Tab-separated table of C-alpha atoms in Angstrom:
chain	number	residue	atom	x	y	z
I	1	UNK	CA	7.496	4.253	52.401
I	2	UNK	CA	4.172	3.752	50.739
I	3	UNK	CA	1.746	4.085	53.601
I	4	UNK	CA	-1.070	1.628	53.006
I	5	UNK	CA	-4.498	3.154	53.221
I	6	UNK	CA	-7.960	1.699	53.618
I	7	UNK	CA	-9.867	3.430	50.838
I	8	UNK	CA	-13.315	1.875	51.128
I	9	UNK	CA	-15.991	3.488	53.227
I	10	UNK	CA	-17.997	1.283	55.552
I	11	UNK	CA	-21.710	0.602	55.292
I	12	UNK	CA	-24.020	2.458	57.626
I	13	UNK	CA	-26.553	0.345	59.491
I	14	UNK	CA	-29.949	1.955	59.967
I	15	UNK	CA	-32.460	0.714	62.578
I	16	UNK	CA	-35.675	-0.478	60.924
I	17	UNK	CA	-37.743	1.518	63.394
I	18	UNK	CA	-36.711	4.856	61.934
I	19	UNK	CA	-39.284	6.953	60.140
I	20	UNK	CA	-38.523	8.648	56.831
I	21	UNK	CA	-36.592	5.526	55.910
I	22	UNK	CA	-36.866	6.155	52.189
I	23	UNK	CA	-35.376	9.663	52.415
I	24	UNK	CA	-32.705	8.476	54.787
I	25	UNK	CA	-31.699	5.597	52.546
I	26	UNK	CA	-31.504	7.987	49.600
I	27	UNK	CA	-29.221	10.281	51.631
I	28	UNK	CA	-26.988	7.325	52.530
I	29	UNK	CA	-26.806	6.229	48.899
I	30	UNK	CA	-25.917	9.772	47.843
I	31	UNK	CA	-23.139	9.984	50.426
I	32	UNK	CA	-21.693	6.659	49.340
I	33	UNK	CA	-21.933	7.564	45.682
I	34	UNK	CA	-20.070	10.851	46.085
I	35	UNK	CA	-17.275	9.068	47.991
I	36	UNK	CA	-17.042	6.322	45.359
I	37	UNK	CA	-16.662	8.998	42.672
I	38	UNK	CA	-13.825	10.613	44.649
I	39	UNK	CA	-15.927	13.757	45.081
I	40	UNK	CA	-14.646	14.185	48.592
I	41	UNK	CA	-15.887	17.699	49.312
I	42	UNK	CA	-19.362	16.654	48.232
I	43	UNK	CA	-19.000	13.447	50.223
I	44	UNK	CA	-18.338	15.502	53.359
I	45	UNK	CA	-21.446	17.581	52.674
I	46	UNK	CA	-23.591	14.529	51.973
I	47	UNK	CA	-22.430	12.692	55.084
I	48	UNK	CA	-23.024	15.821	57.156
I	49	UNK	CA	-26.653	15.814	55.968
I	50	UNK	CA	-27.123	12.517	57.803
I	51	UNK	CA	-26.126	14.274	61.026
I	52	UNK	CA	-27.869	17.612	60.521
I	53	UNK	CA	-31.141	16.479	58.974
I	54	UNK	CA	-31.580	12.990	60.380
I	55	UNK	CA	-29.724	13.222	63.670
I	56	UNK	CA	-27.763	10.133	62.773
I	57	UNK	CA	-24.508	9.381	64.605
I	58	UNK	CA	-22.312	6.299	64.563
I	59	UNK	CA	-18.630	5.292	64.499
I	60	UNK	CA	-19.160	4.184	60.895
I	61	UNK	CA	-20.288	7.665	59.941
I	62	UNK	CA	-17.308	9.194	61.758
I	63	UNK	CA	-14.985	6.861	59.891
I	64	UNK	CA	-16.509	7.770	56.533
I	65	UNK	CA	-16.143	11.448	57.350
I	66	UNK	CA	-12.540	10.781	58.314
I	67	UNK	CA	-11.835	9.229	54.929
I	68	UNK	CA	-13.605	11.996	53.034
I	69	UNK	CA	-11.769	14.727	54.942
I	70	UNK	CA	-8.442	12.913	54.536
I	71	UNK	CA	-8.703	12.751	50.770
I	72	UNK	CA	-10.060	16.296	50.646
I	73	UNK	CA	-6.755	17.213	52.354
I	74	UNK	CA	-8.459	18.430	55.510
I	75	UNK	CA	-6.056	16.628	57.786
I	76	UNK	CA	-7.016	18.090	61.150
I	77	UNK	CA	-10.694	17.367	60.573
I	78	UNK	CA	-9.868	13.829	59.422
I	79	UNK	CA	-7.793	13.148	62.543
I	80	UNK	CA	-10.700	14.248	64.730
I	81	UNK	CA	-13.147	11.917	63.025
I	82	UNK	CA	-10.726	8.995	63.158
I	83	UNK	CA	-10.249	9.603	66.871
I	84	UNK	CA	-14.015	9.411	67.358
I	85	UNK	CA	-14.267	6.249	65.259
I	86	UNK	CA	-11.395	4.621	67.157
I	87	UNK	CA	-13.595	4.126	70.228
I	88	UNK	CA	-16.096	2.070	68.246
I	89	UNK	CA	-17.309	-1.161	69.889
I	90	UNK	CA	-16.501	-2.833	66.574
I	91	UNK	CA	-12.839	-3.723	67.084
I	92	UNK	CA	-12.133	-4.011	63.366
I	93	UNK	CA	-13.511	-0.548	62.663
I	94	UNK	CA	-11.604	0.889	65.629
I	95	UNK	CA	-8.434	-0.709	64.287
I	96	UNK	CA	-8.984	0.812	60.838
I	97	UNK	CA	-9.507	4.222	62.417
I	98	UNK	CA	-6.318	3.993	64.491
I	99	UNK	CA	-4.354	2.952	61.407
I	100	UNK	CA	-5.655	5.838	59.314
I	101	UNK	CA	-4.853	8.248	62.131
I	102	UNK	CA	-1.328	6.856	62.189
I	103	UNK	CA	-0.994	7.383	58.447
I	104	UNK	CA	-1.902	11.047	58.830
I	105	UNK	CA	0.484	11.573	61.744
I	106	UNK	CA	3.259	9.860	59.798
I	107	UNK	CA	2.651	12.179	56.869
I	108	UNK	CA	3.012	15.103	59.302
I	109	UNK	CA	6.366	13.644	60.467
I	110	UNK	CA	4.968	12.998	63.933
I	111	UNK	CA	6.571	9.570	63.926
I	112	UNK	CA	6.334	8.536	67.569
I	113	UNK	CA	2.608	9.363	67.847
I	114	UNK	CA	2.072	7.604	64.518
I	115	UNK	CA	3.804	4.505	65.865
I	116	UNK	CA	1.506	4.604	68.892
I	117	UNK	CA	-1.543	4.736	66.623
I	118	UNK	CA	-0.371	1.721	64.629
I	119	UNK	CA	0.234	-0.150	67.887
I	120	UNK	CA	-3.270	0.694	69.073
I	121	UNK	CA	-4.646	-0.550	65.760
I	122	UNK	CA	-2.983	-3.907	66.383
I	123	UNK	CA	-4.279	-4.062	69.944
I	124	UNK	CA	-7.802	-3.600	68.643
I	125	UNK	CA	-7.343	-6.128	65.837
I	126	UNK	CA	-4.157	-8.241	65.760
I	127	UNK	CA	-5.168	-9.449	62.285
I	128	UNK	CA	-4.965	-5.974	60.747
I	129	UNK	CA	-2.048	-6.690	58.422
I	130	UNK	CA	-1.968	-3.156	57.021
I	131	UNK	CA	-1.449	-1.734	60.512
I	132	UNK	CA	1.132	-4.435	61.263
I	133	UNK	CA	3.054	-3.541	58.111
I	134	UNK	CA	2.971	0.153	58.972
I	135	UNK	CA	4.023	-0.484	62.578
I	136	UNK	CA	6.961	-2.720	61.689
I	137	UNK	CA	8.102	-0.423	58.904
I	138	UNK	CA	8.046	2.715	61.029
I	139	UNK	CA	9.513	1.033	64.124
I	140	UNK	CA	12.433	-0.294	62.125
I	141	UNK	CA	13.011	3.041	60.468
I	142	UNK	CA	13.041	4.896	63.787
I	143	UNK	CA	15.491	2.409	65.264
I	144	UNK	CA	17.864	2.676	62.331
I	145	UNK	CA	17.487	6.455	62.267
I	146	UNK	CA	18.644	6.645	65.880
I	147	UNK	CA	21.572	4.354	65.130
I	148	UNK	CA	22.533	6.513	62.161
I	149	UNK	CA	22.560	9.633	64.290
I	150	UNK	CA	25.074	8.007	66.626
I	151	UNK	CA	27.229	6.572	63.855
I	152	UNK	CA	27.286	9.730	61.744
I	153	UNK	CA	29.357	11.480	64.394
I	154	UNK	CA	32.355	9.394	63.298
I	155	UNK	CA	31.853	9.662	59.564
I	156	UNK	CA	34.272	11.537	57.260
I	157	UNK	CA	33.086	14.817	55.805
I	158	UNK	CA	31.239	14.216	52.492
I	159	UNK	CA	31.684	16.495	49.497
I	160	UNK	CA	29.240	19.289	48.669
I	161	UNK	CA	27.865	17.100	45.896
I	162	UNK	CA	27.245	14.245	48.336
I	163	UNK	CA	25.570	16.618	50.779
I	164	UNK	CA	23.238	17.912	48.081
I	165	UNK	CA	22.242	14.387	47.101
I	166	UNK	CA	21.669	13.436	50.729
I	167	UNK	CA	19.428	16.488	51.158
I	168	UNK	CA	17.424	15.457	48.093
I	169	UNK	CA	17.108	11.932	49.467
I	170	UNK	CA	15.978	13.291	52.842
I	171	UNK	CA	13.160	15.196	51.158
I	172	UNK	CA	12.073	11.985	49.449
I	173	UNK	CA	12.158	10.147	52.773
I	174	UNK	CA	9.898	12.806	54.272
I	175	UNK	CA	7.411	11.886	51.550
I	176	UNK	CA	7.964	8.175	52.265
I	177	UNK	CA	9.535	7.712	48.808
I	178	UNK	CA	12.189	5.362	50.130
I	179	UNK	CA	12.867	3.519	46.881
I	180	UNK	CA	13.361	6.773	44.960
I	181	UNK	CA	15.732	7.986	47.671
I	182	UNK	CA	17.750	4.767	47.449
I	183	UNK	CA	18.019	4.979	43.667
I	184	UNK	CA	19.168	8.592	43.936
I	185	UNK	CA	21.920	7.739	46.418
I	186	UNK	CA	23.114	4.728	44.418
I	187	UNK	CA	23.430	6.855	41.285
I	188	UNK	CA	25.272	9.568	43.205
I	189	UNK	CA	27.622	6.964	44.639
I	190	UNK	CA	28.811	6.111	41.126
I	191	UNK	CA	29.843	9.731	40.620
I	192	UNK	CA	31.378	10.547	43.988
I	193	UNK	CA	32.906	8.055	46.408
I	194	UNK	CA	32.342	10.369	49.374
I	195	UNK	CA	28.654	9.452	49.130
I	196	UNK	CA	29.833	6.397	51.097
I	197	UNK	CA	29.735	8.690	54.113
I	198	UNK	CA	26.012	7.937	54.007
I	199	UNK	CA	26.432	4.196	53.623
I	200	UNK	CA	24.396	3.378	56.719
I	201	UNK	CA	21.621	5.649	55.512
I	202	UNK	CA	21.615	3.786	52.199
I	203	UNK	CA	21.599	0.422	53.964
I	204	UNK	CA	18.538	1.449	55.929
I	205	UNK	CA	16.821	2.610	52.761
I	206	UNK	CA	17.532	-0.776	51.222
I	207	UNK	CA	16.038	-2.584	54.222
I	208	UNK	CA	12.958	-0.375	54.295
I	209	UNK	CA	12.451	-0.808	50.549
I	210	UNK	CA	12.604	-4.591	50.869
I	211	UNK	CA	9.973	-4.533	53.618
I	212	UNK	CA	7.784	-2.133	51.669
I	213	UNK	CA	7.824	-4.333	48.568
I	214	UNK	CA	6.772	-7.537	50.359
């Protein structure tokens, strides 16, 4: 699955009554510039300046810090900032934050909590099509995964070759590379008919791939 991500930071709104407006605006521009250049560690530092030196706080700032930490691979920090941004009065921003939190939980294989985040994103903004896509994709996968677990109990024993290929495909699924996993299983099926023991797994991969490519 290719988890869709919102990659644009949001604009920060500064009250006109603030003093040191020129310095503050320069700090905001610097933070936005470092994010746009994919300098995520520097973006974190520059956004933190807005908090430490100017005492600025807002859901938009939390969301930007969530994005910067996410792409700097600081997952726990990113989750915390998205959680803070998810209580924003701005329903669209809150929805974005819930969706991004769901993406991170999905990447950590915490599928049920991720599904809950995507659902919350849709509650905040029913028009968030990225969150809707993620929710439907994950919900369908979890349903089929449960069905597979029940059906696999009656499957014939696959060969060692088939088991190895299934293990490779599972690793791809963990990375949400569903199309690659499907191609791997189809190729293996041409070499060993016992790969059909995983026919339901392959059917689910096909369904997920079709959804993902819409």
